[in-house]
Amino acid sequence: MFNRTRCLQITAALASISLLAGCGLLSDDSAGDAKPIIVGTTSAPSTLDPAAAWDGSWELYRNVYQTLLAFPTGSTKPQPDAAQSCEFTDAASQAYRCTLRKGLKFSNGEPLDAKAVKHSLDRIKTIGSKVGPKDLFGSLEKIETPDPLTVVFHLKTSDATFPYVLGSPAASLVAPKEYPADKVREDGKVTGSGPFVLDSYKEGSEAVLGRNESYTGFANRRNNAVTIRYFTDSQKMVSALKAKEIDATYRGLSAAEIRDLQSPEAHALGVQVVENVGAEIRYLVFNPKDPQVNKLPVRQAIAQLVDRGALVSKVYQGTAEPLYSMVPKGVVSHKTPFYDKYGHADVNKARKILKDAGITQPVELTFWYTTDRYGSSTADEFTELKRQLDESLLFKITLRSQPWKAFQEGYKSQEYPVFGRGWFPDFPDPDNFIAPFVGKENAVGTPYEPADILNVLLPKSRRDSDRTAGAKEFEQAQQIFAEDVRLLPLWQGKLYVAAGEDIAGAERALDPQTAMQMWELYRKTSW
């Protein structure tokens, strides 16, 4: 998912800058209004079972499932949620013990005890979904439950990032009686212990959330109910906001739509926009199974030709900035290895790279992207990439696209030579911009096994619970990425929440995984 961060400052960047003046005659009202908050998004869940999703489904999971640890707004380290406390019990960061809160229950009345935690996390590996979060638990060897309130995680190797994984929706806790140990739940229902319960669900259309009266955790709920409406067209979502058919929108807004919502005309309609510093990144993935892409000079030539400045200027118009590393700006250890190696876009340098490799004919490639995951600007982005490469006369690019579910199956099956992905941090640590992309099985579905990163740099960086101590290792990993060009970073985006002027809490609504914490939104009322 999949982001899925400022090591360890980026979370604090979720303090927002309101772009519109507040309404002086309005006062805060906390959870007193029975009228639900209606939120629009273009990121519909791919499944309701957390064992089978590492993607934008986490946005719903964060609100209906609970995790042992969590990241309250502004936190830079995971804090207790279903757990009362957690800690490493050894100097090597290989044994992690959590003590649960007493009396926790799932929404069906089952006890949320140590056995339920073990069931929830064991089934992720047992099911082994290609598109699930199992790779995030690669360091986990076994789970012990010495008593009903104690869970001990034994790790294969030192992994100081493990608490961060437990704080992500990847580690969502589920009721054992409702979720089989060896297969995905498919009845369209949710049984969790989060701030909300899922009252009803229409796939691709709507999720209705109600207050979970038995919830015990960190969330301070500011409303009683939320309805999430899923849009496939962001223009329709924006129109619904202006018409007051929905109260807020998040993921999927194009640059033009953001500018429109920031305009005086939108302000006159009662729309406000909140801007957050973001850790969202967009990148290309190269599949070495393709005979052309397998050639390093081909990948290097593409890296030499892509003009990120033109891309973000034409397509994203100030809502994104060029990115020259998989570790984004604002994250400790961020460097610019792709700029250092390739500099500005240069056709002559790209031609020389190919000529020196004996490639004299235009390289024909197909670029794939998804139509309904990252917003309507994605098609324009790939059109611009095609233009840049085609105009060099060194490449002939064909564009193909698929809806998210089919696209996800395609890249996981290694069917696409080159494809575009987005990444939202899973947890606030630079490890999460390196580790998910390497290994035989990884987040992008194309095996990439750089020995130095896998065997030296990552293990060394994970020994120390002081997460700033591994900066040198992460810098070296970024350099290896630039040398291999198996991934090509393109841009880093900002985050925007647009809402009606009577809605408060948008500045606190995004967690470090950039998932919407729906409980932070509430309706203002008159004095």
XYZ file of C-alpha atoms in Angstrom:
527
model
C 0.000 0.000 0.000
C 1.638 0.050 0.073
C 3.059 4.891 2.747
C 1.774 4.298 2.677
C 7.108 11.073 6.895
C 9.816 13.241 7.807
C 11.847 10.677 9.660
C 10.433 11.476 12.163
C 9.349 14.926 11.524
C 7.092 14.536 8.505
C 4.172 13.612 10.713
C 4.401 16.949 12.428
C 4.052 18.518 8.984
C 0.424 17.507 9.036
C -0.157 20.742 10.880
C -1.975 22.540 8.096
C -2.216 25.935 6.528
C -5.803 27.022 6.018
C -6.140 28.796 2.723
C -9.366 30.561 3.534
C -10.493 32.810 6.331
C -12.487 31.155 9.097
C -16.085 31.938 9.923
C -16.027 34.225 12.920
C -19.624 33.620 13.984
C -19.178 29.868 14.282
C -18.158 27.888 17.354
C -16.919 24.312 17.756
C -19.424 21.631 18.574
C -17.994 18.220 19.417
C -20.019 15.181 18.359
C -23.274 16.852 19.234
C -24.812 16.783 15.752
C -26.505 13.541 14.721
C -26.310 14.540 11.050
C -23.484 12.500 9.485
C -20.421 14.084 7.951
C -20.350 13.109 4.269
C -16.878 12.674 2.763
C -16.147 12.125 -0.919
C -13.068 10.313 -2.238
C -11.896 8.603 -5.420
C -10.143 5.891 -3.408
C -12.613 3.056 -2.958
C -11.501 -0.030 -0.998
C -10.315 -2.980 -3.060
C -11.453 -5.307 -0.239
C -12.790 -4.979 3.295
C -10.386 -7.598 4.649
C -7.069 -6.071 5.801
C -5.202 -9.318 5.089
C -5.654 -8.693 1.374
C -4.979 -4.981 0.845
C -1.892 -2.812 0.787
C -3.446 0.215 -0.867
C -5.937 3.033 -0.371
C -8.279 0.625 1.402
C -6.349 1.640 4.513
C -8.337 4.861 4.552
C -11.431 2.917 5.582
C -9.499 0.488 7.798
C -8.090 3.284 9.946
C -11.646 4.190 10.939
C -13.222 0.784 11.545
C -10.340 -1.379 12.741
C -8.018 -0.900 15.686
C -4.273 -1.531 15.877
C -2.031 -2.219 18.869
C -0.286 1.092 18.273
C -1.319 4.145 16.271
C -0.170 7.591 15.195
C -2.339 10.347 16.684
C -2.147 13.607 14.757
C 1.216 15.254 15.338
C 2.887 12.155 16.795
C 6.314 11.146 15.527
C 6.371 7.689 17.096
C 3.695 5.017 17.461
C 1.562 5.447 20.579
C -0.597 2.857 22.406
C -4.061 2.168 21.006
C -5.418 -1.339 21.677
C -2.216 -1.903 23.628
C -1.682 -0.360 27.023
C 2.089 -0.490 26.465
C 4.664 -1.997 24.098
C 8.441 -2.262 24.223
C 11.462 -4.140 22.969
C 12.686 -6.480 25.687
C 16.176 -7.006 24.271
C 19.036 -4.806 23.080
C 19.019 -6.431 19.636
C 15.455 -5.262 18.783
C 14.312 -8.840 18.127
C 11.713 -9.377 20.867
C 8.774 -6.987 21.174
C 6.189 -7.299 23.947
C 2.766 -5.648 24.076
C 0.338 -5.590 26.986
C -3.286 -5.116 25.950
C -5.851 -2.844 27.551
C -8.287 -4.746 29.752
C -11.847 -5.334 28.632
C -11.446 -4.656 24.901
C -14.117 -6.129 22.645
C -14.879 -6.346 18.959
C -18.162 -4.952 17.682
C -19.691 -8.474 17.741
C -18.889 -8.843 21.454
C -15.857 -11.125 21.059
C -12.980 -10.311 23.408
C -10.016 -8.545 21.857
C -7.340 -10.531 23.657
C -3.860 -11.843 22.894
C -5.212 -14.788 20.897
C -7.245 -12.417 18.722
C -4.116 -10.374 18.016
C -2.186 -13.504 17.057
C -5.065 -14.683 14.832
C -5.256 -11.302 13.096
C -1.567 -11.160 12.220
C -0.921 -14.856 11.574
C -3.646 -14.985 8.939
C -1.882 -12.310 6.869
C 1.023 -14.677 6.227
C -1.193 -17.765 5.977
C -3.434 -16.215 3.335
C -0.399 -14.742 1.570
C -2.361 -12.423 -0.695
C -0.319 -11.048 -3.584
C -1.801 -7.620 -2.959
C -1.843 -7.872 0.838
C 0.583 -6.456 3.421
C 2.468 -9.694 4.170
C 5.793 -8.209 3.045
C 5.594 -5.623 5.818
C 5.838 -8.516 8.288
C 8.887 -10.085 6.663
C 10.923 -9.841 9.878
C 8.271 -11.567 12.018
C 9.164 -15.153 12.967
C 6.460 -16.095 15.467
C 3.937 -14.720 17.958
C 3.535 -16.001 21.515
C 0.626 -15.341 23.880
C 1.793 -16.201 27.420
C -1.438 -14.855 28.920
C -4.676 -13.246 27.664
C -3.287 -9.704 27.824
C 0.297 -10.296 26.638
C 1.588 -10.676 23.090
C 5.267 -11.294 22.349
C 6.579 -10.872 18.805
C 9.795 -12.729 18.011
C 11.641 -11.318 15.011
C 14.014 -13.166 12.681
C 16.395 -10.220 12.602
C 16.787 -6.876 14.334
C 13.962 -4.594 13.217
C 13.457 -1.333 15.065
C 10.763 -0.411 12.512
C 8.459 -3.211 13.692
C 6.491 -0.952 16.092
C 5.771 1.323 13.130
C 4.312 -1.607 11.202
C 2.100 -2.452 14.184
C 0.869 1.144 14.097
C -0.223 0.915 10.457
C -3.542 -0.431 9.110
C -1.558 -3.443 7.884
C -1.844 -4.680 11.473
C -5.593 -4.144 11.768
C -7.154 -6.396 14.395
C -10.112 -8.572 13.385
C -12.603 -10.764 15.248
C -11.480 -14.435 14.977
C -15.010 -15.850 14.660
C -15.730 -13.658 11.633
C -12.384 -13.823 9.799
C -11.158 -17.279 8.697
C -7.539 -18.097 9.464
C -6.808 -19.272 5.925
C -8.970 -17.258 3.544
C -10.236 -13.741 2.906
C -13.598 -12.708 4.331
C -15.888 -11.886 1.412
C -19.348 -11.139 2.828
C -18.997 -7.361 2.528
C -18.986 -6.804 6.294
C -16.518 -5.575 8.899
C -16.062 -6.729 12.504
C -13.454 -4.563 14.165
C -12.931 -2.531 17.312
C -12.159 0.871 15.829
C -13.790 4.260 16.463
C -16.606 3.462 14.008
C -18.596 0.424 12.926
C -19.519 -0.203 9.304
C -23.321 0.052 9.314
C -23.692 -0.577 5.592
C -21.541 -0.856 2.501
C -22.169 -0.661 -1.241
C -19.027 -1.605 -3.145
C -17.680 1.288 -5.177
C -20.486 3.528 -4.001
C -20.830 4.170 -0.268
C -19.690 3.216 3.230
C -21.883 4.271 6.157
C -20.065 4.516 9.485
C -21.676 4.778 12.900
C -20.158 5.431 16.300
C -18.728 2.310 17.985
C -20.059 2.638 21.522
C -17.663 0.003 22.879
C -14.520 1.620 21.448
C -11.584 2.202 23.788
C -8.551 3.838 22.213
C -6.734 7.060 21.421
C -9.260 8.637 19.037
C -11.264 11.597 20.335
C -14.345 11.360 18.154
C -15.751 14.732 17.172
C -18.790 13.366 15.309
C -21.306 10.556 15.652
C -21.479 9.277 12.080
C -19.711 9.526 8.726
C -20.808 8.517 5.247
C -18.054 7.987 2.687
C -19.093 8.309 -0.937
C -16.837 6.852 -3.618
C -16.470 8.675 -6.925
C -14.850 7.476 -10.130
C -14.895 11.020 -11.544
C -13.262 13.751 -9.456
C -15.144 16.473 -11.347
C -18.419 15.026 -10.122
C -16.957 14.934 -6.606
C -16.031 18.627 -6.792
C -19.482 19.492 -8.131
C -21.032 17.581 -5.229
C -18.966 19.596 -2.745
C -19.975 22.908 -4.304
C -23.611 21.806 -4.277
C -23.292 20.840 -0.578
C -24.184 17.230 -1.379
C -20.994 16.217 0.434
C -19.166 18.001 3.259
C -15.531 17.287 2.411
C -13.303 15.726 -0.232
C -9.857 14.300 -0.151
C -7.869 11.950 -2.391
C -8.151 12.292 -6.164
C -8.376 16.046 -6.748
C -6.579 17.248 -9.875
C -4.405 20.369 -9.894
C -7.015 22.280 -11.865
C -9.719 21.249 -9.396
C -7.632 22.351 -6.422
C -7.079 25.759 -8.017
C -10.795 25.963 -8.747
C -11.661 25.182 -5.123
C -9.226 27.860 -3.942
C -10.880 30.502 -6.109
C -13.038 33.399 -4.845
C -15.981 31.824 -6.658
C -15.648 28.607 -4.655
C -15.172 30.631 -1.476
C -18.441 32.405 -2.218
C -20.081 28.981 -2.366
C -18.809 28.227 1.123
C -15.803 26.047 0.251
C -12.513 26.049 2.197
C -9.267 24.292 1.305
C -6.672 23.022 3.761
C -3.155 22.336 2.482
C -0.824 19.838 4.152
C 2.823 19.096 3.498
C 2.749 15.636 1.953
C 4.931 12.572 1.604
C 3.007 11.207 -1.385
C 5.343 10.266 -4.222
C 4.781 9.112 -7.791
C 7.214 6.941 -9.731
C 7.700 4.567 -12.651
C 8.504 0.875 -12.219
C 10.633 -0.982 -14.781
C 10.017 -4.710 -15.186
C 13.231 -6.571 -16.129
C 11.195 -9.466 -17.552
C 10.673 -7.252 -20.607
C 13.598 -7.740 -23.025
C 13.969 -4.011 -23.680
C 13.486 -2.823 -20.108
C 15.980 -5.453 -18.950
C 18.735 -3.384 -20.597
C 20.203 -0.894 -18.126
C 21.014 1.667 -20.883
C 17.334 1.764 -21.861
C 16.342 2.579 -18.291
C 19.159 5.097 -17.978
C 18.136 6.812 -21.204
C 14.580 7.228 -19.943
C 15.951 8.672 -16.695
C 18.036 11.086 -18.783
C 15.034 12.207 -20.849
C 12.274 12.737 -18.285
C 11.773 16.437 -17.605
C 10.193 16.533 -14.160
C 9.957 20.317 -14.154
C 7.839 20.325 -17.293
C 5.756 17.447 -15.970
C 4.780 19.086 -12.679
C 4.361 22.504 -14.310
C 2.046 21.338 -17.079
C 0.086 18.700 -15.208
C 0.229 19.553 -11.507
C 0.567 23.339 -11.637
C 2.077 24.026 -8.230
C 0.499 21.128 -6.346
C 3.620 18.952 -6.723
C 7.383 19.348 -7.063
C 10.056 17.349 -8.920
C 11.420 14.348 -7.034
C 14.918 12.969 -7.567
C 14.893 10.161 -4.995
C 12.462 7.572 -3.695
C 12.955 9.147 -0.264
C 11.030 12.425 -0.490
C 12.092 15.884 0.477
C 11.567 16.585 4.172
C 12.580 13.082 5.240
C 15.899 12.708 7.058
C 18.490 11.189 4.699
C 16.769 12.593 1.596
C 19.268 13.154 -1.222
C 18.946 13.867 -4.933
C 20.873 11.004 -6.604
C 18.848 11.034 -9.832
C 19.593 14.723 -10.312
C 23.232 14.242 -9.345
C 23.626 11.463 -11.922
C 21.406 12.660 -14.772
C 20.979 16.398 -14.186
C 18.513 18.138 -16.480
C 16.732 16.351 -19.327
C 19.163 16.002 -22.238
C 18.415 14.237 -25.527
C 22.056 14.163 -26.639
C 23.184 12.446 -23.432
C 20.341 9.925 -23.749
C 21.254 9.238 -27.389
C 24.866 8.597 -26.384
C 23.807 6.194 -23.630
C 21.840 4.134 -26.156
C 24.437 4.389 -28.928
C 27.225 3.211 -26.635
C 25.090 0.155 -25.907
C 24.595 -0.515 -29.615
C 20.950 0.605 -29.606
C 20.363 2.727 -32.704
C 16.661 2.190 -33.433
C 13.818 3.801 -31.445
C 12.912 1.637 -28.461
C 9.245 0.638 -28.437
C 7.677 0.337 -24.987
C 4.211 0.247 -23.441
C 3.578 2.374 -20.357
C 0.673 1.363 -18.106
C -1.259 3.391 -15.546
C -4.426 3.059 -13.489
C -7.495 5.116 -14.303
C -9.176 5.352 -10.905
C -6.676 5.359 -8.046
C -4.631 8.556 -8.112
C -7.022 11.067 -9.658
C -7.880 12.313 -13.115
C -4.470 13.960 -13.639
C -2.817 10.559 -14.082
C -3.824 10.307 -17.749
C -2.405 13.783 -18.408
C 0.796 12.811 -16.600
C 1.369 9.800 -18.827
C 0.463 11.759 -21.934
C 3.212 14.222 -21.007
C 5.719 11.427 -20.358
C 4.904 9.936 -23.765
C 5.348 13.344 -25.419
C 8.769 13.854 -23.855
C 10.067 10.421 -24.828
C 8.520 10.359 -28.312
C 9.869 13.817 -29.172
C 13.395 12.595 -28.477
C 12.936 10.171 -31.406
C 14.725 7.621 -29.242
C 11.518 5.963 -28.007
C 8.058 5.085 -29.268
C 5.697 4.881 -26.318
C 2.259 3.267 -26.304
C -0.044 4.110 -23.397
C -2.403 1.586 -21.854
C -4.580 1.825 -18.752
C -6.780 -0.258 -16.478
C -9.082 0.304 -13.492
C -7.266 -0.296 -10.197
C -8.313 -3.890 -9.509
C -7.322 -5.112 -12.965
C -4.212 -2.915 -12.981
C -3.136 -4.316 -9.619
C -3.506 -7.888 -10.844
C -1.534 -7.016 -13.965
C 1.516 -5.527 -12.307
C 1.576 -8.192 -9.586
C 1.598 -10.797 -12.365
C 4.505 -8.930 -14.005
C 2.565 -8.283 -17.200
C 3.585 -4.636 -17.674
C 6.998 -3.523 -19.040
C 6.732 -0.064 -17.439
C 3.992 1.164 -15.138
C 3.192 4.051 -12.851
C 2.592 3.782 -9.134
C 1.929 6.131 -6.264
C 3.196 5.662 -2.729
C 1.755 6.923 0.509
C 3.855 6.071 3.573
C 2.849 3.036 5.608
C 4.549 4.529 8.643
C 6.746 7.580 9.345
C 10.269 6.286 8.757
C 12.658 6.528 5.746
C 12.877 2.727 5.776
C 9.374 2.781 4.315
C 10.627 4.460 1.137
C 13.364 1.863 0.583
C 12.435 -1.558 2.003
C 9.008 -2.038 0.330
C 10.590 -1.814 -3.119
C 13.312 -4.438 -2.731
C 13.289 -8.201 -2.302
C 12.002 -11.155 -4.264
C 8.478 -10.209 -3.265
C 7.867 -6.503 -2.875
C 5.224 -3.809 -3.131
C 5.568 -3.345 -6.884
C 5.474 -7.006 -7.884
C 8.777 -7.059 -9.789
C 11.607 -8.839 -7.926
C 14.529 -6.498 -7.189
C 17.291 -7.890 -4.993
C 20.212 -5.469 -4.582
C 22.522 -7.392 -2.259
C 24.018 -4.369 -0.491
C 20.613 -2.970 0.420
C 19.085 -6.276 1.492
C 22.069 -7.808 3.275
C 23.932 -4.807 4.671
C 22.222 -1.430 4.623
C 18.699 -2.306 5.763
C 19.785 -4.755 8.492
C 22.272 -2.227 9.860
C 19.735 0.610 9.835
C 17.205 -1.495 11.748
C 19.352 -2.320 14.742
C 18.968 1.046 16.428
C 15.664 2.237 17.876
C 16.970 5.781 17.348
C 15.582 6.026 13.834
C 17.772 8.983 12.884
C 20.893 6.847 13.303
C 20.582 5.087 9.928
C 20.823 8.175 7.714
C 24.098 7.058 6.126
C 22.679 3.667 5.174
C 19.590 5.242 3.617
C 21.725 7.673 1.621
C 23.720 4.766 0.194
C 20.526 2.899 -0.682
C 19.240 5.921 -2.596
C 22.459 5.992 -4.628
C 22.044 2.315 -5.536
C 18.497 3.032 -6.724
C 19.851 5.739 -9.048
C 22.530 3.410 -10.428
C 20.126 0.537 -11.109
C 17.146 2.628 -12.313
C 14.649 -0.070 -11.489
C 12.414 2.692 -10.143
C 12.239 6.255 -11.450
C 10.931 8.877 -8.995
C 8.877 11.590 -10.689
C 7.256 13.964 -8.213
C 6.273 14.614 -4.633
C 2.830 15.998 -3.917
C 1.096 18.161 -1.390
C -2.078 17.035 0.339
C -5.348 18.897 0.180
C -8.628 18.569 2.000
C -11.524 20.632 0.684
C -14.583 21.100 2.876
C -17.639 23.212 3.468
C -17.054 26.294 5.599
C -19.163 24.765 8.379
C -16.787 21.769 8.713
C -13.889 21.899 11.166
C -11.055 19.492 11.933
C -9.686 19.086 8.384
C -6.262 20.266 9.543
C -6.062 17.307 11.948
C -7.706 14.688 9.784
C -4.699 13.148 8.008
C -2.539 10.601 9.784
C 1.079 9.716 8.842
C -0.209 7.164 6.323
C -2.216 10.055 4.806
C -5.402 8.167 5.644
C -8.376 10.288 6.647
C -9.168 10.070 10.352
C -12.873 10.670 9.934
C -13.426 11.165 13.653
C -11.571 14.501 13.545
C -14.201 16.152 11.323
C -17.121 17.925 12.915
C -19.792 20.427 12.081
C -19.614 23.939 13.457
C -22.770 25.511 14.880
C -23.903 29.070 15.536
C -23.457 30.747 18.875
